[in-house]
Amino acid sequence: NLLHFKMLEIVDANGELVRTRIPRKDLSDFQEKILNSEAYKTLYHKSWNQDSIADYINKGLIDKGIMDSDSVSRALFIINVVYWHKQKLDYSKVVFFIDNRAWTDLYKEYAESYKIELLSVGTVLLKFSDLRKIVRKIPWVYKIVKNVKYRNTRQKYDFQNIDKNKLYIDGRGDINLENNGYHSDFFWQLNSNFPSQNILCKHYSDEEKEYFKQHGLYSIGEGVYSDRSDSRKYIKPKLNYSYHFRKEFKVVKEILASYDLDRLNWASLFKKYGVKIFLTWYKYSNDHIVWSDAIGDNEGIAVVWQMAFDGFINAECMVKSDIVFSFSKFSDEIDKKLGSKSKYNVIVGYPKDYASSLVRDKANKLREKLKANGAKKIVFVIDENSNDDSRWHTGHEIQRENYSYILEKVLEVPWLGVVFKPKTSKTLQNRLGPVADLLKKAEATGRCYIYKDSGRHTTSTPPILAGLSADICIHGHLCSGTAALECALEGLPTLLIDREGAPYSKLYDLPEGRVIFKDWPSTIEALMEHFSTPEGIAGFGDWSSVIDDLDPFRDGKAANRMGTYLQWLIEGFENNLDREVIMSNAAERYKKQWGKDKVINHN
């Protein structure tokens, strides 16, 4: 029989959601035990000492999240689920069978801490992920499959400046080259003097290819760009074989095969198109580590920019890069605790803070429209995405609460209005289920509005647009508070509802009952009290006690700082300087302009 549970039910004795605790603590502890294990020491090979190979392996050993059935996270989580059932059913002894996997002895030790006996059993099921691994083991097959899949014809555009030093951008799918405040992968370029002809990006459709071409950006299709003439600038990493540690050997061998394949392919792409800077936001797997080594093979520089607010340490966020753009010193301290490695951590502030001035007029127009229909007070509700399976994700139910409670209040109170900005608008109606009818009724009053503009994956509307339309902002989650931070940085009263359980977040420095709440009913009650009080509740939604720690600038110039810094790097390459000299010069220029404490040198 299947174990029946919901992720939100699996909470530990400290009130922390286990799904949150695992990347915050358990994964790092488990990784440390792997690195100290006899198996790891036996497999270790001196070739791992090159560049970032060891870091790539070490992060790869605990990569992938709870959604992935083969991950360490999933195994640790399931053990906690079994423990939850053990307590619920008051069993004194529990035996749990798990598929035979690498480092089984460490899983057994982890299970024993919950008084669970773990037994491993063999499995012969072939999964899609296994087929993918097989394809990636044979480089020429992988190249054919990849290029056929994306119909990569490698068409070239007749651009001038094609031979210029390039910055390759690994974006989030926000294809927007208009500086209108909406999400854009190119926000840093749109708000600085970084030359667009120095950018290289990928298109994933004919429409995107044409859009980039019209705007003078050089784009290439997804695919593999390596040639037989390309050679490694490193010694292909190896590992020692051990019959006793066969499972562990297989895992590490697959990690090294991926490293070698990706480094060679990406280095070839960078060489082919003259890429000198690699810019990405995606630090949540070990991919960015091999990309960093690949750009190094072209004497280039790897740059990672902080996209989301991290309120507590999270093993998934460990980063290895030449340069990291961070929100604040607090963000750098989080990175240090994670064991992240960068040569320069550049504090730029919250990178999307430029948007408010660009969307304010549009926000005011919506606000006036809602007021014209009777809304005297307006609330902006921030939600996250949801998944059908509530065992591995928060599920649709908790997201439906983000809509149902406030919608019912809007229908009850004729002077109350609400604005929504779903994280993923494309699937909203399906995810809302029966609450969709409630939403329609509220929309019919003229006091309810949903921002639905969508990018390739997520809603392209910035949270601040909806926030400026309202009097109070409410984020239905505390463990993922980036959208709330965006509003709070603008000085908008912003509330957080910690329904999942994230007691170790920096955001718990904020006052409970004024900013932090535990559920929607208590939040609604406080909200209505605030609105009915002539001067409002003192300190309601006020983040001033922590705001300096989260962004020391708050001047709307973070994107400009990013773009300008990247421009300095490109200028260094155009002057034929060494990469180390380029980075050092840029750091000194930034310190002189923005303060010595705004660049943290980790060399």
mmCIF file with all atom_site columns, N, CA, C and O in Angstrom, residues 273-301:
data_model
loop_
_atom_site.group_PDB
_atom_site.id
_atom_site.type_symbol
_atom_site.label_atom_id
_atom_site.label_alt_id
_atom_site.label_comp_id
_atom_site.label_asym_id
_atom_site.label_entity_id
_atom_site.label_seq_id
_atom_site.pdbx_PDB_ins_code
_atom_site.Cartn_x
_atom_site.Cartn_y
_atom_site.Cartn_z
_atom_site.occupancy
_atom_site.B_iso_or_equiv
_atom_site.pdbx_formal_charge
_atom_site.auth_seq_id
_atom_site.auth_comp_id
_atom_site.auth_asym_id
_atom_site.auth_atom_id
_atom_site.pdbx_PDB_model_num
ATOM 1   N N  . TYR A 1 273 ? 32.237 31.022 -30.338 1.00 0.00 ? 273 TYR A N  1
ATOM 2   C CA . TYR A 1 273 ? 31.573 32.322 -30.423 1.00 0.00 ? 273 TYR A CA 1
ATOM 3   C C  . TYR A 1 273 ? 32.287 33.423 -29.652 1.00 0.00 ? 273 TYR A C  1
ATOM 4   O O  . TYR A 1 273 ? 31.732 34.511 -29.449 1.00 0.00 ? 273 TYR A O  1
ATOM 5   N N  . GLY A 1 274 ? 33.503 33.181 -29.208 1.00 0.00 ? 274 GLY A N  1
ATOM 6   C CA . GLY A 1 274 ? 34.289 34.222 -28.543 1.00 0.00 ? 274 GLY A CA 1
ATOM 7   C C  . GLY A 1 274 ? 33.716 34.673 -27.218 1.00 0.00 ? 274 GLY A C  1
ATOM 8   O O  . GLY A 1 274 ? 33.806 35.849 -26.852 1.00 0.00 ? 274 GLY A O  1
ATOM 9   N N  . VAL A 1 275 ? 33.104 33.727 -26.484 1.00 0.00 ? 275 VAL A N  1
ATOM 10  C CA . VAL A 1 275 ? 32.493 34.068 -25.194 1.00 0.00 ? 275 VAL A CA 1
ATOM 11  C C  . VAL A 1 275 ? 33.580 34.212 -24.129 1.00 0.00 ? 275 VAL A C  1
ATOM 12  O O  . VAL A 1 275 ? 34.413 33.326 -23.941 1.00 0.00 ? 275 VAL A O  1
ATOM 13  N N  . LYS A 1 276 ? 33.553 35.343 -23.425 1.00 0.00 ? 276 LYS A N  1
ATOM 14  C CA . LYS A 1 276 ? 34.521 35.610 -22.365 1.00 0.00 ? 276 LYS A CA 1
ATOM 15  C C  . LYS A 1 276 ? 33.882 35.727 -20.981 1.00 0.00 ? 276 LYS A C  1
ATOM 16  O O  . LYS A 1 276 ? 34.572 35.676 -19.963 1.00 0.00 ? 276 LYS A O  1
ATOM 17  N N  . ILE A 1 277 ? 32.574 35.923 -20.959 1.00 0.00 ? 277 ILE A N  1
ATOM 18  C CA . ILE A 1 277 ? 31.864 35.997 -19.676 1.00 0.00 ? 277 ILE A CA 1
ATOM 19  C C  . ILE A 1 277 ? 30.659 35.056 -19.743 1.00 0.00 ? 277 ILE A C  1
ATOM 20  O O  . ILE A 1 277 ? 29.889 35.097 -20.708 1.00 0.00 ? 277 ILE A O  1
ATOM 21  N N  . PHE A 1 278 ? 30.520 34.220 -18.740 1.00 0.00 ? 278 PHE A N  1
ATOM 22  C CA . PHE A 1 278 ? 29.332 33.368 -18.620 1.00 0.00 ? 278 PHE A CA 1
ATOM 23  C C  . PHE A 1 278 ? 28.512 33.877 -17.453 1.00 0.00 ? 278 PHE A C  1
ATOM 24  O O  . PHE A 1 278 ? 28.992 33.934 -16.319 1.00 0.00 ? 278 PHE A O  1
ATOM 25  N N  . LEU A 1 279 ? 27.255 34.250 -17.708 1.00 0.00 ? 279 LEU A N  1
ATOM 26  C CA . LEU A 1 279 ? 26.385 34.821 -16.677 1.00 0.00 ? 279 LEU A CA 1
ATOM 27  C C  . LEU A 1 279 ? 25.183 33.920 -16.465 1.00 0.00 ? 279 LEU A C  1
ATOM 28  O O  . LEU A 1 279 ? 24.456 33.612 -17.410 1.00 0.00 ? 279 LEU A O  1
ATOM 29  N N  . THR A 1 280 ? 24.976 33.490 -15.242 1.00 0.00 ? 280 THR A N  1
ATOM 30  C CA . THR A 1 280 ? 23.825 32.650 -14.919 1.00 0.00 ? 280 THR A CA 1
ATOM 31  C C  . THR A 1 280 ? 23.251 33.016 -13.563 1.00 0.00 ? 280 THR A C  1
ATOM 32  O O  . THR A 1 280 ? 23.927 33.625 -12.725 1.00 0.00 ? 280 THR A O  1
ATOM 33  N N  . TRP A 1 281 ? 22.004 32.643 -13.346 1.00 0.00 ? 281 TRP A N  1
ATOM 34  C CA . TRP A 1 281 ? 21.331 32.785 -12.052 1.00 0.00 ? 281 TRP A CA 1
ATOM 35  C C  . TRP A 1 281 ? 21.200 31.423 -11.382 1.00 0.00 ? 281 TRP A C  1
ATOM 36  O O  . TRP A 1 281 ? 20.932 31.322 -10.187 1.00 0.00 ? 281 TRP A O  1
ATOM 37  N N  . TYR A 1 282 ? 21.399 30.351 -12.186 1.00 0.00 ? 282 TYR A N  1
ATOM 38  C CA . TYR A 1 282 ? 21.032 29.014 -11.713 1.00 0.00 ? 282 TYR A CA 1
ATOM 39  C C  . TYR A 1 282 ? 22.178 28.359 -10.949 1.00 0.00 ? 282 TYR A C  1
ATOM 40  O O  . TYR A 1 282 ? 23.076 27.761 -11.532 1.00 0.00 ? 282 TYR A O  1
ATOM 41  N N  . LYS A 1 283 ? 22.105 28.467 -9.649  1.00 0.00 ? 283 LYS A N  1
ATOM 42  C CA . LYS A 1 283 ? 23.125 27.889 -8.768  1.00 0.00 ? 283 LYS A CA 1
ATOM 43  C C  . LYS A 1 283 ? 22.620 26.629 -8.067  1.00 0.00 ? 283 LYS A C  1
ATOM 44  O O  . LYS A 1 283 ? 23.318 26.064 -7.226  1.00 0.00 ? 283 LYS A O  1
ATOM 45  N N  . TYR A 1 284 ? 21.413 26.172 -8.418  1.00 0.00 ? 284 TYR A N  1
ATOM 46  C CA . TYR A 1 284 ? 20.716 25.157 -7.637  1.00 0.00 ? 284 TYR A CA 1
ATOM 47  C C  . TYR A 1 284 ? 21.095 23.715 -7.973  1.00 0.00 ? 284 TYR A C  1
ATOM 48  O O  . TYR A 1 284 ? 20.504 22.780 -7.442  1.00 0.00 ? 284 TYR A O  1
ATOM 49  N N  . SER A 1 285 ? 22.050 23.529 -8.879  1.00 0.00 ? 285 SER A N  1
ATOM 50  C CA . SER A 1 285 ? 22.611 22.214 -9.152  1.00 0.00 ? 285 SER A CA 1
ATOM 51  C C  . SER A 1 285 ? 24.111 22.402 -9.371  1.00 0.00 ? 285 SER A C  1
ATOM 52  O O  . SER A 1 285 ? 24.620 23.524 -9.283  1.00 0.00 ? 285 SER A O  1
ATOM 53  N N  . ASN A 1 286 ? 24.808 21.320 -9.692  1.00 0.00 ? 286 ASN A N  1
ATOM 54  C CA . ASN A 1 286 ? 26.248 21.451 -9.933  1.00 0.00 ? 286 ASN A CA 1
ATOM 55  C C  . ASN A 1 286 ? 26.566 21.869 -11.369 1.00 0.00 ? 286 ASN A C  1
ATOM 56  O O  . ASN A 1 286 ? 27.733 22.013 -11.735 1.00 0.00 ? 286 ASN A O  1
ATOM 57  N N  . ASP A 1 287 ? 25.556 22.099 -12.202 1.00 0.00 ? 287 ASP A N  1
ATOM 58  C CA . ASP A 1 287 ? 25.777 22.491 -13.601 1.00 0.00 ? 287 ASP A CA 1
ATOM 59  C C  . ASP A 1 287 ? 26.634 23.752 -13.716 1.00 0.00 ? 287 ASP A C  1
ATOM 60  O O  . ASP A 1 287 ? 27.540 23.831 -14.547 1.00 0.00 ? 287 ASP A O  1
ATOM 61  N N  . HIS A 1 288 ? 26.318 24.755 -12.884 1.00 0.00 ? 288 HIS A N  1
ATOM 62  C CA . HIS A 1 288 ? 27.038 26.025 -13.021 1.00 0.00 ? 288 HIS A CA 1
ATOM 63  C C  . HIS A 1 288 ? 28.532 25.870 -12.713 1.00 0.00 ? 288 HIS A C  1
ATOM 64  O O  . HIS A 1 288 ? 29.350 26.681 -13.148 1.00 0.00 ? 288 HIS A O  1
ATOM 65  N N  . ILE A 1 289 ? 28.888 24.821 -11.983 1.00 0.00 ? 289 ILE A N  1
ATOM 66  C CA . ILE A 1 289 ? 30.291 24.604 -11.631 1.00 0.00 ? 289 ILE A CA 1
ATOM 67  C C  . ILE A 1 289 ? 31.090 24.156 -12.848 1.00 0.00 ? 289 ILE A C  1
ATOM 68  O O  . ILE A 1 289 ? 32.206 24.637 -13.089 1.00 0.00 ? 289 ILE A O  1
ATOM 69  N N  . VAL A 1 290 ? 30.512 23.263 -13.640 1.00 0.00 ? 290 VAL A N  1
ATOM 70  C CA . VAL A 1 290 ? 31.221 22.827 -14.844 1.00 0.00 ? 290 VAL A CA 1
ATOM 71  C C  . VAL A 1 290 ? 31.227 23.939 -15.888 1.00 0.00 ? 290 VAL A C  1
ATOM 72  O O  . VAL A 1 290 ? 32.192 24.093 -16.650 1.00 0.00 ? 290 VAL A O  1
ATOM 73  N N  . TRP A 1 291 ? 30.164 24.736 -15.937 1.00 0.00 ? 291 TRP A N  1
ATOM 74  C CA . TRP A 1 291 ? 30.147 25.886 -16.852 1.00 0.00 ? 291 TRP A CA 1
ATOM 75  C C  . TRP A 1 291 ? 31.265 26.863 -16.477 1.00 0.00 ? 291 TRP A C  1
ATOM 76  O O  . TRP A 1 291 ? 31.888 27.471 -17.346 1.00 0.00 ? 291 TRP A O  1
ATOM 77  N N  . SER A 1 292 ? 31.494 27.008 -15.179 1.00 0.00 ? 292 SER A N  1
ATOM 78  C CA . SER A 1 292 ? 32.560 27.896 -14.706 1.00 0.00 ? 292 SER A CA 1
ATOM 79  C C  . SER A 1 292 ? 33.925 27.414 -15.196 1.00 0.00 ? 292 SER A C  1
ATOM 80  O O  . SER A 1 292 ? 34.753 28.209 -15.654 1.00 0.00 ? 292 SER A O  1
ATOM 81  N N  . ASP A 1 293 ? 34.160 26.110 -15.117 1.00 0.00 ? 293 ASP A N  1
ATOM 82  C CA . ASP A 1 293 ? 35.423 25.569 -15.615 1.00 0.00 ? 293 ASP A CA 1
ATOM 83  C C  . ASP A 1 293 ? 35.520 25.698 -17.130 1.00 0.00 ? 293 ASP A C  1
ATOM 84  O O  . ASP A 1 293 ? 36.606 25.936 -17.678 1.00 0.00 ? 293 ASP A O  1
ATOM 85  N N  . ALA A 1 294 ? 34.392 25.543 -17.822 1.00 0.00 ? 294 ALA A N  1
ATOM 86  C CA . ALA A 1 294 ? 34.383 25.635 -19.289 1.00 0.00 ? 294 ALA A CA 1
ATOM 87  C C  . ALA A 1 294 ? 34.733 27.040 -19.766 1.00 0.00 ? 294 ALA A C  1
ATOM 88  O O  . ALA A 1 294 ? 35.489 27.206 -20.723 1.00 0.00 ? 294 ALA A O  1
ATOM 89  N N  . ILE A 1 295 ? 34.204 28.065 -19.092 1.00 0.00 ? 295 ILE A N  1
ATOM 90  C CA . ILE A 1 295 ? 34.532 29.441 -19.494 1.00 0.00 ? 295 ILE A CA 1
ATOM 91  C C  . ILE A 1 295 ? 35.993 29.729 -19.141 1.00 0.00 ? 295 ILE A C  1
ATOM 92  O O  . ILE A 1 295 ? 36.681 30.479 -19.851 1.00 0.00 ? 295 ILE A O  1
ATOM 93  N N  . GLY A 1 296 ? 36.505 29.093 -18.095 1.00 0.00 ? 296 GLY A N  1
ATOM 94  C CA . GLY A 1 296 ? 37.912 29.234 -17.743 1.00 0.00 ? 296 GLY A CA 1
ATOM 95  C C  . GLY A 1 296 ? 38.824 28.675 -18.823 1.00 0.00 ? 296 GLY A C  1
ATOM 96  O O  . GLY A 1 296 ? 39.928 29.174 -19.048 1.00 0.00 ? 296 GLY A O  1
ATOM 97  N N  . ASP A 1 297 ? 38.335 27.633 -19.513 1.00 0.00 ? 297 ASP A N  1
ATOM 98  C CA . ASP A 1 297 ? 39.114 27.062 -20.622 1.00 0.00 ? 297 ASP A CA 1
ATOM 99  C C  . ASP A 1 297 ? 39.274 28.054 -21.769 1.00 0.00 ? 297 ASP A C  1
ATOM 100 O O  . ASP A 1 297 ? 40.167 27.906 -22.610 1.00 0.00 ? 297 ASP A O  1
ATOM 101 N N  . ASN A 1 298 ? 38.391 29.054 -21.816 1.00 0.00 ? 298 ASN A N  1
ATOM 102 C CA . ASN A 1 298 ? 38.496 30.097 -22.843 1.00 0.00 ? 298 ASN A CA 1
ATOM 103 C C  . ASN A 1 298 ? 39.065 31.390 -22.245 1.00 0.00 ? 298 ASN A C  1
ATOM 104 O O  . ASN A 1 298 ? 38.855 32.477 -22.789 1.00 0.00 ? 298 ASN A O  1
ATOM 105 N N  . GLU A 1 299 ? 39.751 31.230 -21.098 1.00 0.00 ? 299 GLU A N  1
ATOM 106 C CA . GLU A 1 299 ? 40.355 32.367 -20.379 1.00 0.00 ? 299 GLU A CA 1
ATOM 107 C C  . GLU A 1 299 ? 39.314 33.411 -20.015 1.00 0.00 ? 299 GLU A C  1
ATOM 108 O O  . GLU A 1 299 ? 39.580 34.611 -19.974 1.00 0.00 ? 299 GLU A O  1
ATOM 109 N N  . GLY A 1 300 ? 38.072 32.925 -19.768 1.00 0.00 ? 300 GLY A N  1
ATOM 110 C CA . GLY A 1 300 ? 36.982 33.830 -19.445 1.00 0.00 ? 300 GLY A CA 1
ATOM 111 C C  . GLY A 1 300 ? 36.629 33.828 -17.971 1.00 0.00 ? 300 GLY A C  1
ATOM 112 O O  . GLY A 1 300 ? 37.328 33.235 -17.140 1.00 0.00 ? 300 GLY A O  1
ATOM 113 N N  . ILE A 1 301 ? 35.507 34.492 -17.642 1.00 0.00 ? 301 ILE A N  1
ATOM 114 C CA . ILE A 1 301 ? 35.089 34.715 -16.256 1.00 0.00 ? 301 ILE A CA 1
ATOM 115 C C  . ILE A 1 301 ? 33.660 34.213 -16.056 1.00 0.00 ? 301 ILE A C  1
ATOM 116 O O  . ILE A 1 301 ? 32.774 34.502 -16.859 1.00 0.00 ? 301 ILE A O  1
#
